[in-house]
Amino acid sequence: MKRTSWLLATSFVALAAALPVQADNIADYTPVTAERLAAPEEGNWLLTRRTYDGQAHSPLTEITTGNVADLKVAWSLPTGPYAKLSDFAALPARPAHQAPALVNNGVMFMTTPDQQIIALDAASGEEHWRFRHDLPSDIIPVHPTNRGVALWEDKLFMATLDAKVVAVSAVTGEKLWEATMENWENGYYSTLAPLVVDGVVMAGTSGGEFGIRGFVQGFDANTGESLWKTYTIPSPKEPGGDTWPGDTWKTGGGSVWITGNYDVKNGLAMWGVGNAAPWIGDMRPGDNLYTTSTIGLDPKTGEIKTHFQYHPNGNWDWDEVVPPTLMELDGQDLAVRFARNGWIYKLDRTDGHFSFVDGRPYVYQDVFTELNSETGRPSYRYEKVAGTGKRASFCPSAWGGRDWPGDAYNPGTATLFISVNENHCGSAEGAVVEYEPGVLYLGSGLEMYPTEDAKDHIGALQAWDIRTLKKKWQVNFKMPNWGPVLSTEGGVVFVGGTGDAMFRAFDAETGDMLWSREMDGGIIAPPTSFEVDGKQYIAVTTGWGVDGDRFQGFIDAGMGTETKIPQGGTIWVFAL
Amino acid sequence: MKTWSTALISAPALALSVGLAGLPRGGVAAENAPSGDVAIPAEVHAQGEKLYKKNCRFCHGTKGTSGKRLSGNEKLVDADYVAHVILVGPGYMTPFAEHLSDEEIALIVTYVRNAWGNAYGPVAAEDVAQLR
């Protein structure tokens, strides 16, 4: 009965949403330009991770280690009412809020799992308008969530659970265009925020678990016209096509479900690519490019210019969808990734091509024996690789050392902060699976169990010196940590992520907890920071569900516990 | 371990709740093996199929060959087990206890136990009720 209570608790099931008819147009909306995206004003948060390099670091300094203890609620707003997401009786997971509050000169944009965009006054929380994208009634969202909008000029872009990209006026909330990426009935769906570079709106879709063929697609921001579509799984005629036997490339997975970063200097959009389908590697012998890789592509043409694969012929459902965090350090252009497979990869990208610099594990991982010092390619322990009819156990489990929640990087101290989960392992055994469009195509079950050490902790927040790749500190949480991290120039790091619904602030240098507050729900949305009229704010939205819930379900089953995590669904804004 | 033969004991209730009137009460071997000769009325089968497609297809496939395989799966001989799985949702399977009625679950259990070459006989709503 472990999850029934969660489903009962969900308020999404039956509420009909009556969208307010009254929409208040936004006067003096500041258009978002290429220049502003490349170098945003200190008080704004225009991209999911604030800057194209994905650092999620606010340069604001009003809130400091010295005064953060005085942080108070400035305003809060429940994001409902919500639309019914599906006619399906039981959603496979509670809908989760995973969108950052973007702020453009005092205007905030938030999205909800039922595909609404809400425009608000960032200082008061007063609503300007709401837009809702209606979903087909027979859709069954396996990951009912949305990770936010992208901004360009006076438009907003949202990717939807029925695999569309929708453009909306930032001023009025009216729909401008809608483009279909793929047929949702075949298992394609989107949860990510698009990425806009120079008027090209890029997005991709989830659906690796349904045997889709992943891609990144570029659209004209003004018209919605498709400019290019680059598959993450090459056909036999394309480079890398020889890494897939037979027709396996047609259903090879490689989904794209986290917003890419953009290397401004080299003109490369860097997208993370998910794992291959089915999950078991011997069903598709070969490296299976570009699954479990980062691809660097030209936003104008979609051409793949460089790539780096973290683990070839993947076997453990370790999606590598989070793009590397980009930084310049001691004159070197780096791309640093804490991979879901449990290892850190430090890559050089100075000439626009990835080359391996260094790597090491950041959580216990028992699959790799080493990374090749030249190429970064791992060697596997045979007994840790499941096959068809061959059982194997491995650590960490499918959810990895980190999942999708974003890390943050303080460029002044060269420190990267990341939410991790450890002390959980998984096992799998392959079983022959037939492909059917829109039906799960895993080739194995999904098993996870907490280890003995999980009694001490599962979640943690780690701080790493990127210069030396040495860990500076680690704070442990008994519960798993699903919190995207916010770093600030005031030396304070913010993170939610634990099922006890706490929102916490830490000293970036020492890891000491400086402030915490119990919220109305667990936080898996990224916190952001912005400024209006000279005042610094911290924003975060509660809304627990999806994978955080599933992961907890497995932990509870393994430990014989029953954990009830409040769902929330409220935008919270704090200030001194 | 209880088997589908419990369905026989409660055949009247079954007939009432899922419209199984006319189901042969005899001729069904009460043992843990596919009997192969259970005639599930076409209408009951169709109702079960509809519910299956809506609630189960996207994980188990139209033919019961995706995800955890249901076609040719000998564990389906145990009707209580199948109903229990639907109620609680093991692993990442959705728990349906709050969302499907006993009648609906009985129709689905009957369908999956008698589709794609499976032939394990029908199940009654009241058997599902006992498992709640």
PDB file of N, CA, C and O in Angstrom, chain B residues 62-105:
ATOM      1  N   THR B  62       0.111  -4.328 -25.792  1.00  0.00           N
ATOM      2  CA  THR B  62      -1.173  -4.842 -26.263  1.00  0.00           C
ATOM      3  C   THR B  62      -1.228  -6.365 -26.161  1.00  0.00           C
ATOM      4  O   THR B  62      -2.268  -6.955 -25.913  1.00  0.00           O
ATOM      5  N   LYS B  63      -0.079  -6.994 -26.367  1.00  0.00           N
ATOM      6  CA  LYS B  63      -0.048  -8.461 -26.373  1.00  0.00           C
ATOM      7  C   LYS B  63       0.553  -9.052 -25.094  1.00  0.00           C
ATOM      8  O   LYS B  63       0.885 -10.237 -25.055  1.00  0.00           O
ATOM      9  N   GLY B  64       0.720  -8.214 -24.072  1.00  0.00           N
ATOM     10  CA  GLY B  64       1.274  -8.720 -22.817  1.00  0.00           C
ATOM     11  C   GLY B  64       2.728  -9.144 -22.927  1.00  0.00           C
ATOM     12  O   GLY B  64       3.210  -9.957 -22.142  1.00  0.00           O
ATOM     13  N   THR B  65       3.426  -8.550 -23.895  1.00  0.00           N
ATOM     14  CA  THR B  65       4.812  -8.974 -24.134  1.00  0.00           C
ATOM     15  C   THR B  65       5.819  -7.884 -23.782  1.00  0.00           C
ATOM     16  O   THR B  65       7.005  -8.038 -24.009  1.00  0.00           O
ATOM     17  N   SER B  66       5.352  -6.754 -23.249  1.00  0.00           N
ATOM     18  CA  SER B  66       6.281  -5.681 -22.896  1.00  0.00           C
ATOM     19  C   SER B  66       6.432  -5.616 -21.380  1.00  0.00           C
ATOM     20  O   SER B  66       5.623  -6.182 -20.645  1.00  0.00           O
ATOM     21  N   GLY B  67       7.459  -4.886 -20.941  1.00  0.00           N
ATOM     22  CA  GLY B  67       7.699  -4.754 -19.511  1.00  0.00           C
ATOM     23  C   GLY B  67       7.759  -6.131 -18.879  1.00  0.00           C
ATOM     24  O   GLY B  67       8.320  -7.074 -19.440  1.00  0.00           O
ATOM     25  N   LYS B  68       7.148  -6.276 -17.721  1.00  0.00           N
ATOM     26  CA  LYS B  68       7.040  -7.608 -17.113  1.00  0.00           C
ATOM     27  C   LYS B  68       6.069  -8.404 -17.971  1.00  0.00           C
ATOM     28  O   LYS B  68       4.911  -8.018 -18.144  1.00  0.00           O
ATOM     29  N   ARG B  69       6.525  -9.508 -18.521  1.00  0.00           N
ATOM     30  CA  ARG B  69       5.725 -10.270 -19.476  1.00  0.00           C
ATOM     31  C   ARG B  69       4.501 -10.902 -18.814  1.00  0.00           C
ATOM     32  O   ARG B  69       4.621 -11.557 -17.781  1.00  0.00           O
ATOM     33  N   LEU B  70       3.333 -10.706 -19.373  1.00  0.00           N
ATOM     34  CA  LEU B  70       2.113 -11.314 -18.843  1.00  0.00           C
ATOM     35  C   LEU B  70       1.662 -12.488 -19.705  1.00  0.00           C
ATOM     36  O   LEU B  70       1.038 -13.430 -19.215  1.00  0.00           O
ATOM     37  N   SER B  71       2.016 -12.432 -20.988  1.00  0.00           N
ATOM     38  CA  SER B  71       1.669 -13.536 -21.887  1.00  0.00           C
ATOM     39  C   SER B  71       2.561 -14.729 -21.555  1.00  0.00           C
ATOM     40  O   SER B  71       3.779 -14.590 -21.465  1.00  0.00           O
ATOM     41  N   GLY B  72       1.940 -15.860 -21.324  1.00  0.00           N
ATOM     42  CA  GLY B  72       2.714 -17.059 -21.000  1.00  0.00           C
ATOM     43  C   GLY B  72       3.347 -17.032 -19.618  1.00  0.00           C
ATOM     44  O   GLY B  72       4.212 -17.837 -19.318  1.00  0.00           O
ATOM     45  N   ASN B  73       2.922 -16.094 -18.769  1.00  0.00           N
ATOM     46  CA  ASN B  73       3.489 -15.964 -17.424  1.00  0.00           C
ATOM     47  C   ASN B  73       2.725 -16.881 -16.461  1.00  0.00           C
ATOM     48  O   ASN B  73       1.550 -16.659 -16.173  1.00  0.00           O
ATOM     49  N   GLU B  74       3.420 -17.890 -15.965  1.00  0.00           N
ATOM     50  CA  GLU B  74       2.731 -18.894 -15.153  1.00  0.00           C
ATOM     51  C   GLU B  74       2.254 -18.364 -13.803  1.00  0.00           C
ATOM     52  O   GLU B  74       1.391 -18.974 -13.159  1.00  0.00           O
ATOM     53  N   LYS B  75       2.788 -17.238 -13.385  1.00  0.00           N
ATOM     54  CA  LYS B  75       2.338 -16.680 -12.107  1.00  0.00           C
ATOM     55  C   LYS B  75       0.881 -16.233 -12.178  1.00  0.00           C
ATOM     56  O   LYS B  75       0.233 -16.052 -11.149  1.00  0.00           O
ATOM     57  N   LEU B  76       0.384 -16.060 -13.390  1.00  0.00           N
ATOM     58  CA  LEU B  76      -1.005 -15.614 -13.544  1.00  0.00           C
ATOM     59  C   LEU B  76      -2.012 -16.704 -13.178  1.00  0.00           C
ATOM     60  O   LEU B  76      -3.216 -16.455 -13.106  1.00  0.00           O
ATOM     61  N   VAL B  77      -1.518 -17.890 -12.925  1.00  0.00           N
ATOM     62  CA  VAL B  77      -2.400 -18.966 -12.478  1.00  0.00           C
ATOM     63  C   VAL B  77      -3.053 -18.602 -11.149  1.00  0.00           C
ATOM     64  O   VAL B  77      -4.176 -19.000 -10.854  1.00  0.00           O
ATOM     65  N   ASP B  78      -2.360 -17.798 -10.357  1.00  0.00           N
ATOM     66  CA  ASP B  78      -2.857 -17.416  -9.035  1.00  0.00           C
ATOM     67  C   ASP B  78      -3.627 -16.102  -9.137  1.00  0.00           C
ATOM     68  O   ASP B  78      -3.056 -15.023  -9.181  1.00  0.00           O
ATOM     69  N   ALA B  79      -4.945 -16.222  -9.189  1.00  0.00           N
ATOM     70  CA  ALA B  79      -5.792 -15.048  -9.416  1.00  0.00           C
ATOM     71  C   ALA B  79      -5.630 -14.016  -8.302  1.00  0.00           C
ATOM     72  O   ALA B  79      -5.614 -12.813  -8.550  1.00  0.00           O
ATOM     73  N   ASP B  80      -5.499 -14.508  -7.062  1.00  0.00           N
ATOM     74  CA  ASP B  80      -5.333 -13.576  -5.948  1.00  0.00           C
ATOM     75  C   ASP B  80      -4.055 -12.763  -6.108  1.00  0.00           C
ATOM     76  O   ASP B  80      -4.011 -11.578  -5.791  1.00  0.00           O
ATOM     77  N   TYR B  81      -3.016 -13.434  -6.608  1.00  0.00           N
ATOM     78  CA  TYR B  81      -1.751 -12.738  -6.817  1.00  0.00           C
ATOM     79  C   TYR B  81      -1.922 -11.620  -7.838  1.00  0.00           C
ATOM     80  O   TYR B  81      -1.495 -10.478  -7.619  1.00  0.00           O
ATOM     81  N   VAL B  82      -2.580 -11.927  -8.938  1.00  0.00           N
ATOM     82  CA  VAL B  82      -2.771 -10.925  -9.988  1.00  0.00           C
ATOM     83  C   VAL B  82      -3.571  -9.737  -9.448  1.00  0.00           C
ATOM     84  O   VAL B  82      -3.204  -8.575  -9.640  1.00  0.00           O
ATOM     85  N   ALA B  83      -4.637 -10.039  -8.741  1.00  0.00           N
ATOM     86  CA  ALA B  83      -5.476  -8.967  -8.195  1.00  0.00           C
ATOM     87  C   ALA B  83      -4.687  -8.143  -7.174  1.00  0.00           C
ATOM     88  O   ALA B  83      -4.757  -6.909  -7.153  1.00  0.00           O
ATOM     89  N   HIS B  84      -3.910  -8.838  -6.359  1.00  0.00           N
ATOM     90  CA  HIS B  84      -3.090  -8.159  -5.346  1.00  0.00           C
ATOM     91  C   HIS B  84      -2.090  -7.205  -6.018  1.00  0.00           C
ATOM     92  O   HIS B  84      -1.926  -6.053  -5.600  1.00  0.00           O
ATOM     93  N   VAL B  85      -1.444  -7.687  -7.069  1.00  0.00           N
ATOM     94  CA  VAL B  85      -0.469  -6.860  -7.799  1.00  0.00           C
ATOM     95  C   VAL B  85      -1.150  -5.590  -8.320  1.00  0.00           C
ATOM     96  O   VAL B  85      -0.626  -4.481  -8.205  1.00  0.00           O
ATOM     97  N   ILE B  86      -2.346  -5.740  -8.876  1.00  0.00           N
ATOM     98  CA  ILE B  86      -3.053  -4.577  -9.422  1.00  0.00           C
ATOM     99  C   ILE B  86      -3.410  -3.593  -8.294  1.00  0.00           C
ATOM    100  O   ILE B  86      -3.310  -2.386  -8.447  1.00  0.00           O
ATOM    101  N   LEU B  87      -3.798  -4.139  -7.149  1.00  0.00           N
ATOM    102  CA  LEU B  87      -4.178  -3.264  -6.029  1.00  0.00           C
ATOM    103  C   LEU B  87      -2.985  -2.467  -5.503  1.00  0.00           C
ATOM    104  O   LEU B  87      -3.086  -1.263  -5.274  1.00  0.00           O
ATOM    105  N   VAL B  88      -1.842  -3.139  -5.314  1.00  0.00           N
ATOM    106  CA  VAL B  88      -0.729  -2.461  -4.615  1.00  0.00           C
ATOM    107  C   VAL B  88       0.335  -1.898  -5.553  1.00  0.00           C
ATOM    108  O   VAL B  88       1.052  -0.972  -5.181  1.00  0.00           O
ATOM    109  N   GLY B  89       0.501  -2.458  -6.758  1.00  0.00           N
ATOM    110  CA  GLY B  89       1.513  -1.938  -7.671  1.00  0.00           C
ATOM    111  C   GLY B  89       2.935  -2.156  -7.199  1.00  0.00           C
ATOM    112  O   GLY B  89       3.547  -1.249  -6.643  1.00  0.00           O
ATOM    113  N   PRO B  90       3.504  -3.336  -7.396  1.00  0.00           N
ATOM    114  CA  PRO B  90       4.887  -3.562  -6.958  1.00  0.00           C
ATOM    115  C   PRO B  90       5.876  -2.810  -7.854  1.00  0.00           C
ATOM    116  O   PRO B  90       5.526  -2.434  -8.969  1.00  0.00           O
ATOM    117  N   GLY B  91       7.097  -2.625  -7.358  1.00  0.00           N
ATOM    118  CA  GLY B  91       8.124  -1.939  -8.158  1.00  0.00           C
ATOM    119  C   GLY B  91       7.618  -0.582  -8.603  1.00  0.00           C
ATOM    120  O   GLY B  91       7.048   0.163  -7.809  1.00  0.00           O
ATOM    121  N   TYR B  92       7.770  -0.270  -9.870  1.00  0.00           N
ATOM    122  CA  TYR B  92       7.263   1.024 -10.340  1.00  0.00           C
ATOM    123  C   TYR B  92       5.875   0.912 -10.955  1.00  0.00           C
ATOM    124  O   TYR B  92       5.375   1.838 -11.579  1.00  0.00           O
ATOM    125  N   MET B  93       5.235  -0.232 -10.803  1.00  0.00           N
ATOM    126  CA  MET B  93       3.861  -0.354 -11.299  1.00  0.00           C
ATOM    127  C   MET B  93       2.927   0.536 -10.477  1.00  0.00           C
ATOM    128  O   MET B  93       3.098   0.696  -9.280  1.00  0.00           O
ATOM    129  N   THR B  94       1.956   1.107 -11.177  1.00  0.00           N
ATOM    130  CA  THR B  94       0.993   1.989 -10.539  1.00  0.00           C
ATOM    131  C   THR B  94       0.093   1.201  -9.586  1.00  0.00           C
ATOM    132  O   THR B  94      -0.430   0.162  -9.981  1.00  0.00           O
ATOM    133  N   PRO B  95      -0.130   1.653  -8.358  1.00  0.00           N
ATOM    134  CA  PRO B  95      -1.135   1.008  -7.508  1.00  0.00           C
ATOM    135  C   PRO B  95      -2.528   1.492  -7.924  1.00  0.00           C
ATOM    136  O   PRO B  95      -2.763   2.679  -8.038  1.00  0.00           O
ATOM    137  N   PHE B  96      -3.422   0.540  -8.141  1.00  0.00           N
ATOM    138  CA  PHE B  96      -4.737   0.920  -8.668  1.00  0.00           C
ATOM    139  C   PHE B  96      -5.853   0.848  -7.627  1.00  0.00           C
ATOM    140  O   PHE B  96      -7.011   1.082  -7.958  1.00  0.00           O
ATOM    141  N   ALA B  97      -5.514   0.521  -6.376  1.00  0.00           N
ATOM    142  CA  ALA B  97      -6.545   0.277  -5.363  1.00  0.00           C
ATOM    143  C   ALA B  97      -7.579   1.397  -5.274  1.00  0.00           C
ATOM    144  O   ALA B  97      -8.774   1.141  -5.164  1.00  0.00           O
ATOM    145  N   GLU B  98      -7.096   2.637  -5.339  1.00  0.00           N
ATOM    146  CA  GLU B  98      -8.012   3.768  -5.143  1.00  0.00           C
ATOM    147  C   GLU B  98      -8.746   4.150  -6.428  1.00  0.00           C
ATOM    148  O   GLU B  98      -9.568   5.044  -6.416  1.00  0.00           O
ATOM    149  N   HIS B  99      -8.373   3.527  -7.526  1.00  0.00           N
ATOM    150  CA  HIS B  99      -8.833   4.054  -8.804  1.00  0.00           C
ATOM    151  C   HIS B  99      -9.689   3.103  -9.620  1.00  0.00           C
ATOM    152  O   HIS B  99     -10.374   3.520 -10.544  1.00  0.00           O
ATOM    153  N   LEU B 100      -9.625   1.823  -9.274  1.00  0.00           N
ATOM    154  CA  LEU B 100     -10.442   0.859 -10.012  1.00  0.00           C
ATOM    155  C   LEU B 100     -11.342   0.128  -9.021  1.00  0.00           C
ATOM    156  O   LEU B 100     -10.925  -0.195  -7.906  1.00  0.00           O
ATOM    157  N   SER B 101     -12.568  -0.139  -9.448  1.00  0.00           N
ATOM    158  CA  SER B 101     -13.511  -0.850  -8.580  1.00  0.00           C
ATOM    159  C   SER B 101     -13.196  -2.343  -8.593  1.00  0.00           C
ATOM    160  O   SER B 101     -12.450  -2.829  -9.456  1.00  0.00           O
ATOM    161  N   ASP B 102     -13.763  -3.070  -7.648  1.00  0.00           N
ATOM    162  CA  ASP B 102     -13.589  -4.525  -7.614  1.00  0.00           C
ATOM    163  C   ASP B 102     -14.029  -5.142  -8.942  1.00  0.00           C
ATOM    164  O   ASP B 102     -13.395  -6.057  -9.468  1.00  0.00           O
ATOM    165  N   GLU B 103     -15.129  -4.634  -9.474  1.00  0.00           N
ATOM    166  CA  GLU B 103     -15.649  -5.163 -10.739  1.00  0.00           C
ATOM    167  C   GLU B 103     -14.649  -4.943 -11.867  1.00  0.00           C
ATOM    168  O   GLU B 103     -14.383  -5.838 -12.665  1.00  0.00           O
ATOM    169  N   GLU B 104     -14.124  -3.732 -11.916  1.00  0.00           N
ATOM    170  CA  GLU B 104     -13.173  -3.431 -12.993  1.00  0.00           C
ATOM    171  C   GLU B 104     -11.925  -4.303 -12.872  1.00  0.00           C
ATOM    172  O   GLU B 104     -11.418  -4.831 -13.867  1.00  0.00           O
ATOM    173  N   ILE B 105     -11.429  -4.451 -11.635  1.00  0.00           N
ATOM    174  CA  ILE B 105     -10.228  -5.268 -11.442  1.00  0.00           C
ATOM    175  C   ILE B 105     -10.520  -6.721 -11.809  1.00  0.00           C
ATOM    176  O   ILE B 105      -9.723  -7.382 -12.469  1.00  0.00           O
TER     177      ILE B 105
END
